[in-house]
Coordinates of C-alpha atoms in Angstrom, one line a residue:
M272 CA -1.7 181.0 -20.3
T273 CA 0.8 182.6 -18.0
E274 CA 4.4 181.9 -19.0
R275 CA 6.5 180.5 -16.2
T276 CA 9.9 181.9 -15.8
T277 CA 12.9 180.4 -14.0
P278 CA 13.7 182.4 -10.9
E279 CA 17.1 184.0 -10.8
P280 CA 19.5 182.1 -8.6
Q281 CA 20.0 183.6 -5.1
S282 CA 23.4 184.5 -3.8
P283 CA 25.0 182.6 -0.9
E284 CA 24.7 185.7 1.2
L285 CA 20.9 186.0 0.6
D286 CA 20.5 182.3 1.2
H287 CA 22.2 182.8 4.6
L288 CA 19.7 185.6 5.4
I289 CA 16.7 183.5 4.3
A290 CA 17.9 180.6 6.5
G291 CA 18.1 183.1 9.4
Y292 CA 14.6 184.3 8.6
R293 CA 13.3 180.8 8.8
R294 CA 14.9 180.3 12.2
F295 CA 13.3 183.6 13.3
R296 CA 9.9 182.4 12.2
E297 CA 10.3 179.3 14.2
H298 CA 12.0 180.6 17.3
G299 CA 11.5 184.4 17.4
W300 CA 8.0 184.9 15.9
T301 CA 5.9 181.9 16.8
P302 CA 6.8 181.7 20.5
K303 CA 6.2 185.4 20.9
L304 CA 3.0 185.9 19.0
E305 CA 1.3 187.7 21.8
R306 CA 4.1 190.3 21.9
W307 CA 3.9 190.7 18.1
R308 CA 0.2 191.2 18.3
E309 CA 0.7 194.0 20.8
L310 CA 3.2 195.7 18.5
R311 CA 1.2 195.6 15.3
D312 CA -0.9 198.6 16.4
G313 CA 2.0 200.8 17.5
Q314 CA 5.2 201.1 19.5
S315 CA 6.1 202.7 22.8
P316 CA 9.8 202.1 23.5
Q317 CA 11.2 203.9 26.6
V318 CA 14.8 203.9 25.3
M319 CA 16.5 205.3 22.2
I320 CA 19.9 203.9 21.3
I321 CA 22.3 205.7 19.0
A322 CA 24.9 203.1 17.9
C323 CA 27.4 202.4 15.2
S324 CA 26.6 200.6 12.0
D325 CA 29.4 198.1 12.7
S326 CA 28.2 194.6 12.1
R327 CA 29.7 193.4 15.4
V328 CA 27.7 195.7 17.7
D329 CA 24.0 195.0 17.6
P330 CA 22.3 196.8 20.4
A331 CA 19.5 194.2 20.6
Q332 CA 22.2 191.6 21.3
V333 CA 24.3 193.7 23.7
F334 CA 21.2 194.5 25.8
D335 CA 19.3 191.3 25.1
T336 CA 16.0 193.1 24.4
D337 CA 12.7 192.1 22.9
P338 CA 11.1 193.7 19.8
G339 CA 9.6 197.1 20.6
E340 CA 11.8 197.9 23.6
M341 CA 14.4 200.2 21.9
F342 CA 14.2 202.8 19.1
V343 CA 17.5 202.4 17.4
V344 CA 19.5 204.7 15.0
R345 CA 22.8 203.3 13.7
N346 CA 25.4 205.2 11.6
V347 CA 29.2 205.4 11.2
A348 CA 30.8 205.9 14.6
A349 CA 27.4 206.4 16.4
M350 CA 27.6 210.1 15.8
V351 CA 25.0 212.8 16.5
P352 CA 25.4 216.1 14.6
P353 CA 24.7 219.4 16.4
F354 CA 21.3 221.0 16.1
E355 CA 21.0 223.1 13.0
T356 CA 18.2 224.4 10.8
A357 CA 20.1 224.7 7.6
P358 CA 18.5 223.0 4.5
G359 CA 19.6 219.4 4.1
L360 CA 18.6 215.9 4.8
H361 CA 18.9 215.5 8.6
G362 CA 18.4 211.8 9.2
V363 CA 19.7 211.5 12.7
S364 CA 18.0 214.8 13.8
A365 CA 14.7 213.5 12.4
A366 CA 15.0 210.2 14.3
L367 CA 15.8 212.1 17.5
E368 CA 12.8 214.4 17.0
F369 CA 10.6 211.4 16.5
A370 CA 11.9 209.5 19.5
V371 CA 11.8 212.5 21.9
Q372 CA 8.7 214.3 20.7
V373 CA 6.4 211.6 19.3
L374 CA 7.5 208.4 21.1
K375 CA 8.5 210.3 24.3
V376 CA 11.4 208.0 25.2
R377 CA 12.8 208.5 28.7
E378 CA 16.4 207.5 28.0
I379 CA 18.8 208.1 25.2
V380 CA 22.0 206.0 25.1
V381 CA 24.9 206.8 22.9
L382 CA 26.7 203.5 22.4
G383 CA 30.3 203.7 21.2
H384 CA 32.4 200.6 20.7
G385 CA 35.9 199.2 20.5
M386 CA 37.7 198.7 17.1
C387 CA 35.5 201.3 15.5
G388 CA 36.6 201.9 11.9
G389 CA 34.9 205.3 11.8
A390 CA 36.7 206.5 14.9
Q391 CA 40.0 205.2 13.6
A392 CA 39.6 207.0 10.3
A393 CA 38.8 210.2 12.2
L394 CA 42.0 209.7 14.2
T395 CA 44.3 209.0 11.3
Q396 CA 42.4 211.2 8.8
S397 CA 43.1 208.4 6.3
L398 CA 40.1 209.5 4.1
H399 CA 40.8 213.2 4.2
G400 CA 40.5 214.7 0.8
T401 CA 38.7 211.8 -0.9
E402 CA 35.8 212.3 -3.3
P403 CA 32.2 211.5 -2.3
G404 CA 31.6 207.9 -3.2
E405 CA 35.3 207.1 -2.7
G406 CA 35.4 207.8 1.0
G407 CA 34.4 211.5 1.0
F408 CA 31.0 210.9 2.5
I409 CA 32.7 209.2 5.4
A410 CA 35.4 211.9 5.8
N411 CA 32.7 214.6 5.9
W412 CA 30.7 212.7 8.5
I413 CA 33.5 211.9 10.8
A414 CA 34.8 215.5 10.6
L415 CA 32.3 215.9 13.5
L416 CA 35.2 214.5 15.5
D417 CA 37.9 217.0 14.4
D418 CA 37.8 219.1 17.6
A419 CA 37.9 216.0 19.8
R420 CA 40.7 214.6 17.8
V421 CA 43.0 217.5 18.7
D422 CA 43.2 216.5 22.4
V423 CA 43.4 212.8 21.6
V424 CA 46.4 213.3 19.3
A425 CA 48.1 215.6 21.7
Q426 CA 47.9 213.0 24.4
H427 CA 48.2 209.7 22.6
G428 CA 49.3 210.3 19.0
T429 CA 47.5 208.7 16.0
T430 CA 48.3 205.0 16.2
G431 CA 47.8 202.2 18.7
R432 CA 44.9 200.9 20.7
V433 CA 45.3 203.5 23.5
A434 CA 44.9 206.3 21.0
E435 CA 42.1 204.5 19.2
R436 CA 40.1 203.8 22.4
A437 CA 40.6 207.4 23.4
M438 CA 39.1 208.5 20.1
E439 CA 36.2 206.0 20.3
Q440 CA 35.3 207.3 23.7
A441 CA 35.8 210.9 22.7
G442 CA 33.2 210.2 20.0
V443 CA 30.6 209.3 22.6
R444 CA 31.3 212.5 24.5
T445 CA 31.0 214.5 21.3
S446 CA 27.7 213.0 20.5
L447 CA 26.4 213.6 24.0
A448 CA 27.4 217.3 23.8
N449 CA 25.7 217.6 20.4
L450 CA 22.6 215.9 21.7
R451 CA 22.3 218.7 24.3
T452 CA 22.3 221.3 21.6
F453 CA 18.8 220.2 20.6
P454 CA 16.3 222.4 22.5
C455 CA 13.8 219.7 23.0
I456 CA 16.4 217.4 24.6
S457 CA 18.0 220.0 26.8
R458 CA 14.6 221.1 28.0
K459 CA 13.4 217.6 28.8
E460 CA 16.7 216.7 30.5
A461 CA 16.4 219.8 32.6
N462 CA 12.9 218.9 33.8
G463 CA 13.7 215.3 34.5
S464 CA 11.6 213.7 31.8
L465 CA 14.6 212.5 29.8
R466 CA 18.0 211.1 30.6
V467 CA 21.1 211.1 28.3
T468 CA 23.7 208.4 28.9
G469 CA 27.1 207.6 27.3
A470 CA 28.1 203.9 26.9
F471 CA 30.9 202.0 25.4
F472 CA 31.0 198.3 24.4
A473 CA 34.5 196.7 24.2
I474 CA 34.4 194.0 21.5
S475 CA 37.7 192.5 22.7
D476 CA 36.3 191.4 26.1
G477 CA 32.5 191.9 25.8
L478 CA 32.3 194.4 28.6
L479 CA 29.9 197.3 28.7
H480 CA 31.1 200.6 30.1
L481 CA 29.0 203.5 31.3
M482 CA 30.2 207.1 31.3
D483 CA 30.3 209.1 34.5
D484 CA 28.7 212.4 33.5
A485 CA 30.7 214.3 36.0
T486 CA 34.2 213.1 35.0
G487 CA 33.6 211.9 31.4
E488 CA 35.3 208.6 32.4
F489 CA 34.0 205.2 31.4
R490 CA 33.6 202.4 34.0
A491 CA 32.8 198.7 33.3
V492 CA 29.4 197.4 34.4
V493 CA 30.0 194.4 36.7

């Protein structure tokens, strides 16, 4: 006879997720069964989004997309490291390679956002010198913004929303520049089979901004 065990109690946080899953089954899965059947054999998104891990900025919500429309990578401050072949675990680079070479997306959007903790930490260098596991991993990652920080600090200092937004948008520009160091991306952008776009979502007012490639300035979408 199989002994029955009492299941471990779930946390309120997991209960909240399970409740959301049940809503998804009722309102997101069942009404779109035909779409899910199409997706079970593969995906063919035309867009890749590189976004921040911040819980307030879900690209699927911002762009109101259906499953299978976007290939999404999220990390601290929506950063893209430059192309390099040194040994290591290159998670973002692997995702880019898969999106561009295998899925053959036609658009890559780097989506920065307002009130970004990673950009703020890069600006203030509040985690500088911390040990891995105590902030050091974050500090090493956002060091990608060190060069951009120099100009931001020279113009705006290290505190206040003006300086923070300047740093957030400088992060998008940095990631775009780093994207273009990947040979497969620069080649496809040159022949017109791939576009690279900078975007910024302001949490404070819900407005999406697109970057003008010629000037580097961000303009609200109306």
